[in-house]
Amino acid sequence: MALKTLLEDVKSYSGFQSKKRLQRVLLNMQACSDSSIQNGDDTAVIPNGDGFNLFAMEGFIPEFVANDPWFAGWCGVMVNCSDIAAMGGVPVAVTNSIWCQDDDALMQMARGMNAASQAFGVPIVGGHTCQDSPLNQLSVSIIGHATHVLSSFDAKPNHVLLCAIDLRGEYREPFLNWNAATSAPSGQLQQDIALLPKVASMPGVSGAKDISQAGLLGTAAMFMDCSRCGVEIDLDRIPKPAHVSWLDWLRSFPSFGYLITCEADVAPQVLAIFQQRNIHAACIGQLNNSARITVTHQQENDVFWDFHKKPFMMPSTHTTSSSEEPDYARNYL
């Protein structure tokens, strides 16, 4: 597949399109929020006396919940823990809201959440249940804590873009969810997400974002839009299972997948932290002031997104990064 065709197909994917459509939501939220609050991070960040409280919530597509209620319950805990980790935080506790058609669906979602709660070492401390609902739905919220915050707003030109993905898994059909979690040995998941707070404490690391349903390039677009940066991405450096096509992989949601920005001389140390735990990690790009995301693959090069022509998610005009200290009173997506 030609690179231009590949990138256009990635942009047409529903997960990518759903993130792009958030611009109208952000405009509405901006109108009713304090001017110091920026929307776009993986969690809300609230300063306290000894660091930062983190808060996030995930809701799930009814089709996904109906098709695989146990895995939806598992993912309710997992993706929230991932959001906390992406901000450099430690998950503390989760709550949930469940709507169920019958007791079987309710118990499957509950069992999935309980299994993930044990695997990640994060307790479920409350929730709300609605039975006899016309459809099965699920949302899960989480609180966490961070000493050093990694943000989508703090990437800087001339820094490098790193990618860390756990490839030890397989797709959980029928969706493009790369599952490297449910079969992981006891203790592995807790130890793996604990790497992100360690990375956050390293001098020279500027930002992070977990790879979402928008896929790797869609997540990079959200990241760069928040930070007002451009980036050149080398597709061939991205960790990928050999048997998976580039189109599927660039639309995939990995159970453990993060984009991280840092100074170039710090990159080997950051990569080693993941590689020592058998997580594939590589430097995949270079940040700049271009306000464009460009992608190279073999001998081809093309623009994936040009923020000068069209904002991706953030409603304000795309400019270069500010040198001001970040304000961590932020909402999240």
Short mmCIF file of C-alpha atoms in Angstrom, two decimals:
data_model
loop_
_atom_site.label_atom_id
_atom_site.label_comp_id
_atom_site.label_asym_id
_atom_site.label_seq_id
_atom_site.Cartn_x
_atom_site.Cartn_y
_atom_site.Cartn_z
CA MET A 1 0.00 0.00 0.00
CA ALA A 2 1.32 3.45 -0.92
CA LEU A 3 2.06 5.67 2.07
CA LYS A 4 -0.44 8.35 1.04
CA THR A 5 -3.22 5.75 0.75
CA LEU A 6 -2.24 4.22 4.09
CA LEU A 7 -2.40 7.58 5.87
CA GLU A 8 -5.75 8.45 4.31
CA ASP A 9 -7.17 5.09 5.41
CA VAL A 10 -5.91 5.68 8.95
CA LYS A 11 -7.59 9.10 9.02
CA SER A 12 -10.90 7.59 7.88
CA TYR A 13 -10.97 5.13 10.80
CA SER A 14 -13.80 5.68 13.31
CA GLY A 15 -11.46 5.86 16.31
CA PHE A 16 -9.49 8.65 14.67
CA GLN A 17 -12.59 10.50 13.52
CA SER A 18 -14.16 10.38 16.97
CA LYS A 19 -11.17 12.21 18.47
CA LYS A 20 -11.17 14.82 15.71
CA ARG A 21 -14.84 15.56 16.40
CA LEU A 22 -14.00 16.47 20.02
CA GLN A 23 -13.14 20.00 18.92
CA ARG A 24 -16.77 21.10 19.22
CA VAL A 25 -16.95 19.55 22.71
CA LEU A 26 -13.78 21.36 23.76
CA LEU A 27 -15.11 24.66 22.47
CA ASN A 28 -18.22 24.21 24.60
CA MET A 29 -16.20 23.22 27.67
CA GLN A 30 -13.81 26.13 27.14
CA ALA A 31 -16.74 28.54 27.32
CA CYS A 32 -17.80 27.32 30.77
CA SER A 33 -14.36 26.59 32.30
CA ASP A 34 -11.92 28.74 34.19
CA SER A 35 -9.51 30.30 31.68
CA SER A 36 -6.54 28.66 33.45
CA ILE A 37 -7.89 25.15 32.74
CA GLN A 38 -6.85 23.42 29.53
CA ASN A 39 -8.69 20.39 28.20
CA GLY A 40 -6.77 17.67 26.42
CA ASP A 41 -4.73 15.64 28.91
CA ASP A 42 -5.32 12.00 29.79
CA THR A 43 -6.49 12.98 33.29
CA ALA A 44 -7.49 16.05 35.23
CA VAL A 45 -4.60 17.29 37.38
CA ILE A 46 -5.35 18.97 40.70
CA PRO A 47 -2.41 20.30 42.75
CA ASN A 48 -2.26 19.35 46.43
CA GLY A 49 0.27 19.80 49.20
CA ASP A 50 2.51 16.85 48.32
CA GLY A 51 2.08 16.59 44.56
CA PHE A 52 -0.95 16.22 42.33
CA ASN A 53 -4.26 14.40 42.51
CA LEU A 54 -5.28 12.79 39.22
CA PHE A 55 -8.83 12.04 38.13
CA ALA A 56 -10.13 10.30 35.01
CA MET A 57 -13.14 8.41 33.70
CA GLU A 58 -13.75 6.13 30.72
CA GLY A 59 -17.05 5.25 29.06
CA PHE A 60 -17.39 2.35 26.62
CA ILE A 61 -19.12 1.94 23.27
CA PRO A 62 -22.30 -0.13 23.78
CA GLU A 63 -21.36 -2.45 20.88
CA PHE A 64 -18.09 -3.32 22.65
CA VAL A 65 -19.82 -3.93 25.99
CA ALA A 66 -22.54 -6.08 24.40
CA ASN A 67 -20.03 -8.17 22.44
CA ASP A 68 -17.60 -8.88 25.30
CA PRO A 69 -18.91 -7.74 28.72
CA TRP A 70 -16.14 -9.50 30.68
CA PHE A 71 -13.39 -7.81 28.67
CA ALA A 72 -15.24 -4.49 28.84
CA GLY A 73 -15.14 -4.77 32.63
CA TRP A 74 -11.43 -5.60 32.51
CA CYS A 75 -10.74 -2.68 30.17
CA GLY A 76 -12.68 -0.33 32.45
CA VAL A 77 -9.95 -0.74 35.04
CA MET A 78 -7.03 -1.18 32.63
CA VAL A 79 -7.53 1.93 30.50
CA ASN A 80 -8.04 4.12 33.54
CA CYS A 81 -4.81 2.81 35.07
CA SER A 82 -3.11 3.54 31.75
CA ASP A 83 -4.39 7.14 31.78
CA ILE A 84 -3.03 7.66 35.29
CA ALA A 85 0.31 6.11 34.32
CA ALA A 86 0.52 8.29 31.18
CA MET A 87 0.44 11.33 33.46
CA GLY A 88 3.30 9.93 35.53
CA GLY A 89 0.94 8.85 38.30
CA VAL A 90 0.10 5.89 40.49
CA PRO A 91 -3.51 4.60 40.43
CA VAL A 92 -5.23 4.65 43.83
CA ALA A 93 -8.84 3.44 43.44
CA VAL A 94 -11.70 3.07 40.94
CA THR A 95 -15.49 3.34 40.97
CA ASN A 96 -17.98 2.34 38.27
CA SER A 97 -21.43 2.85 36.78
CA ILE A 98 -23.12 -0.17 35.19
CA TRP A 99 -26.32 -0.45 33.17
CA CYS A 100 -27.29 -4.05 32.45
CA GLN A 101 -30.05 -5.93 30.68
CA ASP A 102 -29.81 -8.98 32.92
CA ASP A 103 -27.87 -10.51 35.79
CA ASP A 104 -25.58 -12.49 33.47
CA ALA A 105 -24.26 -9.35 31.76
CA LEU A 106 -23.91 -7.65 35.15
CA MET A 107 -21.85 -10.50 36.59
CA GLN A 108 -19.61 -10.74 33.53
CA MET A 109 -18.77 -7.03 33.72
CA ALA A 110 -18.23 -7.30 37.46
CA ARG A 111 -15.96 -10.34 37.10
CA GLY A 112 -13.90 -8.56 34.45
CA MET A 113 -13.47 -5.51 36.68
CA ASN A 114 -12.59 -7.65 39.68
CA ALA A 115 -9.96 -9.59 37.71
CA ALA A 116 -8.33 -6.39 36.46
CA SER A 117 -8.54 -4.83 39.93
CA GLN A 118 -6.48 -7.72 41.29
CA ALA A 119 -4.06 -7.74 38.34
CA PHE A 120 -3.31 -4.01 38.65
CA GLY A 121 -3.53 -3.90 42.43
CA VAL A 122 -6.13 -1.13 42.37
CA PRO A 123 -9.25 -1.55 44.58
CA ILE A 124 -12.82 -0.95 43.46
CA VAL A 125 -14.24 1.29 46.19
CA GLY A 126 -17.80 1.95 45.02
CA GLY A 127 -20.18 2.37 42.13
CA HIS A 128 -23.73 2.61 40.82
CA THR A 129 -25.75 -0.19 39.21
CA CYS A 130 -28.89 0.09 37.05
CA GLN A 131 -30.56 -3.24 36.29
CA ASP A 132 -33.19 -4.08 33.64
CA SER A 133 -31.68 -1.51 31.28
CA PRO A 134 -32.55 -1.60 27.56
CA LEU A 135 -28.82 -2.08 26.82
CA ASN A 136 -25.53 -2.88 28.55
CA GLN A 137 -23.33 0.12 29.26
CA LEU A 138 -20.30 0.75 31.43
CA SER A 139 -18.24 3.68 32.68
CA VAL A 140 -15.39 3.52 35.18
CA SER A 141 -13.66 6.37 37.03
CA ILE A 142 -10.31 6.47 38.79
CA ILE A 143 -8.26 8.60 41.14
CA GLY A 144 -4.49 8.60 41.28
CA HIS A 145 -1.54 10.56 42.59
CA ALA A 146 1.62 11.95 40.99
CA THR A 147 4.75 13.64 42.25
CA HIS A 148 5.99 14.54 38.76
CA VAL A 149 3.38 15.13 36.04
CA LEU A 150 3.78 14.11 32.40
CA SER A 151 1.46 16.14 30.20
CA SER A 152 0.25 16.35 26.62
CA PHE A 153 0.97 20.10 26.75
CA ASP A 154 4.69 19.98 27.55
CA ALA A 155 6.38 18.39 24.53
CA LYS A 156 9.04 20.67 23.07
CA PRO A 157 10.58 21.26 19.62
CA ASN A 158 13.97 19.53 19.20
CA HIS A 159 12.94 16.79 21.63
CA VAL A 160 12.51 13.24 20.33
CA LEU A 161 9.39 11.08 20.25
CA LEU A 162 9.63 7.65 21.85
CA CYS A 163 7.17 4.78 21.61
CA ALA A 164 6.81 1.90 24.10
CA ILE A 165 4.41 -0.96 23.29
CA ASP A 166 4.03 -4.43 24.78
CA LEU A 167 3.93 -6.75 21.75
CA ARG A 168 3.46 -9.94 23.81
CA GLY A 169 -0.17 -10.42 22.91
CA GLU A 170 -2.79 -10.84 20.21
CA TYR A 171 -5.96 -9.20 18.97
CA ARG A 172 -9.11 -9.85 20.95
CA GLU A 173 -11.55 -10.14 18.07
CA PRO A 174 -13.60 -8.70 16.52
CA PHE A 175 -12.05 -5.31 17.35
CA LEU A 176 -8.49 -4.01 16.87
CA ASN A 177 -7.70 -4.25 20.58
CA TRP A 178 -4.16 -5.61 21.03
CA ASN A 179 -4.43 -7.57 24.28
CA ALA A 180 -1.11 -8.06 26.08
CA ALA A 181 -2.77 -7.89 29.50
CA THR A 182 -5.23 -10.63 30.38
CA SER A 183 -2.68 -13.45 30.04
CA ALA A 184 0.20 -11.57 31.72
CA PRO A 185 1.86 -13.35 34.67
CA SER A 186 0.91 -12.31 38.19
CA GLY A 187 2.49 -9.00 39.19
CA GLN A 188 3.63 -8.04 35.68
CA LEU A 189 1.01 -5.40 34.98
CA GLN A 190 1.57 -3.59 38.28
CA GLN A 191 5.31 -3.52 37.66
CA ASP A 192 4.90 -2.37 34.07
CA ILE A 193 2.65 0.64 34.76
CA ALA A 194 5.01 1.58 37.61
CA LEU A 195 7.61 2.40 34.92
CA LEU A 196 5.82 5.61 33.93
CA PRO A 197 6.17 7.41 37.30
CA LYS A 198 9.84 6.42 37.17
CA VAL A 199 10.15 7.98 33.70
CA ALA A 200 8.29 11.09 34.89
CA SER A 201 10.94 11.71 37.54
CA MET A 202 13.79 11.74 35.02
CA PRO A 203 15.23 15.15 34.07
CA GLY A 204 14.78 15.89 30.37
CA VAL A 205 11.49 13.99 29.95
CA SER A 206 8.86 16.50 28.84
CA GLY A 207 5.54 14.77 28.09
CA ALA A 208 3.59 11.59 27.49
CA LYS A 209 0.29 10.22 26.23
CA ASP A 210 -1.10 6.69 26.13
CA ILE A 211 -2.05 5.34 22.71
CA SER A 212 -5.82 5.51 22.49
CA GLN A 213 -8.59 4.31 20.17
CA ALA A 214 -7.35 6.98 17.73
CA GLY A 215 -4.33 4.75 17.07
CA LEU A 216 -0.68 5.70 17.25
CA LEU A 217 -0.78 8.49 14.66
CA GLY A 218 -4.07 9.84 15.98
CA THR A 219 -2.61 9.92 19.47
CA ALA A 220 0.45 11.72 18.12
CA ALA A 221 -1.90 14.27 16.51
CA MET A 222 -3.64 14.91 19.84
CA PHE A 223 -0.27 15.13 21.61
CA MET A 224 1.27 17.57 19.14
CA ASP A 225 -1.91 19.65 18.95
CA CYS A 226 -1.85 20.17 22.72
CA SER A 227 1.87 20.99 22.75
CA ARG A 228 1.79 23.15 19.61
CA CYS A 229 4.57 21.15 17.98
CA GLY A 230 5.23 19.32 14.75
CA VAL A 231 6.93 15.96 14.46
CA GLU A 232 8.62 13.82 11.82
CA ILE A 233 7.75 10.14 12.41
CA ASP A 234 9.66 7.23 10.89
CA LEU A 235 7.09 4.47 10.45
CA ASP A 236 9.73 1.77 10.13
CA ARG A 237 11.00 2.43 13.66
CA ILE A 238 7.63 1.85 15.29
CA PRO A 239 7.49 -1.47 17.21
CA LYS A 240 5.03 -3.76 15.40
CA PRO A 241 4.20 -7.49 15.37
CA ALA A 242 5.65 -8.93 12.16
CA HIS A 243 2.39 -10.57 11.06
CA VAL A 244 0.20 -7.45 11.51
CA SER A 245 -0.32 -5.04 8.60
CA TRP A 246 0.57 -1.37 8.98
CA LEU A 247 -3.06 -0.38 8.40
CA ASP A 248 -4.31 -2.57 11.25
CA TRP A 249 -1.45 -1.61 13.55
CA LEU A 250 -1.88 2.14 13.08
CA ARG A 251 -5.58 1.77 13.95
CA SER A 252 -4.97 -0.51 16.94
CA PHE A 253 -5.49 0.15 20.63
CA PRO A 254 -2.67 -1.57 22.56
CA SER A 255 -3.25 -2.59 26.17
CA PHE A 256 0.19 -1.14 26.99
CA GLY A 257 1.26 1.63 24.63
CA TYR A 258 2.71 5.09 25.28
CA LEU A 259 4.22 8.00 23.37
CA ILE A 260 6.88 9.90 25.35
CA THR A 261 8.88 13.03 24.52
CA CYS A 262 12.28 13.86 25.95
CA GLU A 263 15.66 15.40 25.22
CA ALA A 264 17.65 13.31 22.77
CA ASP A 265 20.47 12.50 25.19
CA VAL A 266 17.99 11.13 27.74
CA ALA A 267 16.28 8.82 25.23
CA PRO A 268 18.60 5.78 25.66
CA GLN A 269 17.96 5.76 29.41
CA VAL A 270 14.20 5.99 28.95
CA LEU A 271 14.15 3.24 26.34
CA ALA A 272 16.25 0.97 28.54
CA ILE A 273 13.69 1.21 31.37
CA PHE A 274 11.07 -0.42 29.12
CA GLN A 275 13.40 -2.78 27.27
CA GLN A 276 14.65 -4.25 30.55
CA ARG A 277 11.08 -5.47 31.13
CA ASN A 278 10.80 -6.94 27.62
CA ILE A 279 8.60 -4.10 26.40
CA HIS A 280 9.44 -2.98 22.87
CA ALA A 281 10.55 0.65 22.83
CA ALA A 282 12.14 2.83 20.17
CA CYS A 283 12.82 6.41 19.15
CA ILE A 284 10.37 6.99 16.29
CA GLY A 285 10.49 10.72 15.60
CA GLN A 286 11.88 14.21 15.97
CA LEU A 287 9.80 17.18 17.19
CA ASN A 288 10.02 20.57 15.48
CA ASN A 289 8.27 23.92 14.99
CA SER A 290 6.64 22.99 11.68
CA ALA A 291 3.09 22.47 13.04
CA ARG A 292 2.91 19.39 10.80
CA ILE A 293 3.02 15.66 11.36
CA THR A 294 5.01 14.09 8.56
CA VAL A 295 5.55 10.37 8.11
CA THR A 296 8.30 8.52 6.29
CA HIS A 297 8.09 4.87 5.25
CA GLN A 298 10.85 3.22 3.26
CA GLN A 299 11.45 5.69 0.42
CA GLU A 300 8.20 7.64 0.80
CA ASN A 301 7.34 10.78 2.76
CA ASP A 302 3.95 12.43 3.25
CA VAL A 303 2.13 14.88 5.52
CA PHE A 304 -0.30 13.15 7.88
CA TRP A 305 -1.68 16.33 9.44
CA ASP A 306 -1.04 20.04 8.88
CA PHE A 307 -2.18 22.13 11.85
CA HIS A 308 -1.75 25.32 9.78
CA LYS A 309 -4.57 24.15 7.52
CA LYS A 310 -6.82 22.50 10.08
CA PRO A 311 -6.66 22.06 13.87
CA PHE A 312 -7.02 18.45 14.89
CA MET A 313 -8.66 18.69 18.29
CA MET A 314 -7.74 21.88 20.10
CA PRO A 315 -10.00 24.84 19.23
CA SER A 316 -7.32 27.56 19.44
CA THR A 317 -4.83 28.52 16.73
CA HIS A 318 -1.76 26.29 16.45
CA THR A 319 1.41 28.13 17.46
CA THR A 320 4.85 27.11 18.57
CA SER A 321 5.44 25.88 22.12
CA SER A 322 5.56 28.37 24.95
CA SER A 323 8.51 28.62 27.30
CA GLU A 324 6.21 29.42 30.22
CA GLU A 325 5.92 27.02 33.15
CA PRO A 326 2.96 24.63 32.71
CA ASP A 327 -0.30 25.17 34.61
CA TYR A 328 -1.38 21.76 35.85
CA ALA A 329 -5.01 22.71 36.57
CA ARG A 330 -6.18 20.81 33.48
CA ASN A 331 -9.14 18.77 32.38
CA TYR A 332 -8.78 15.60 30.38
CA LEU A 333 -10.10 13.55 27.47
#
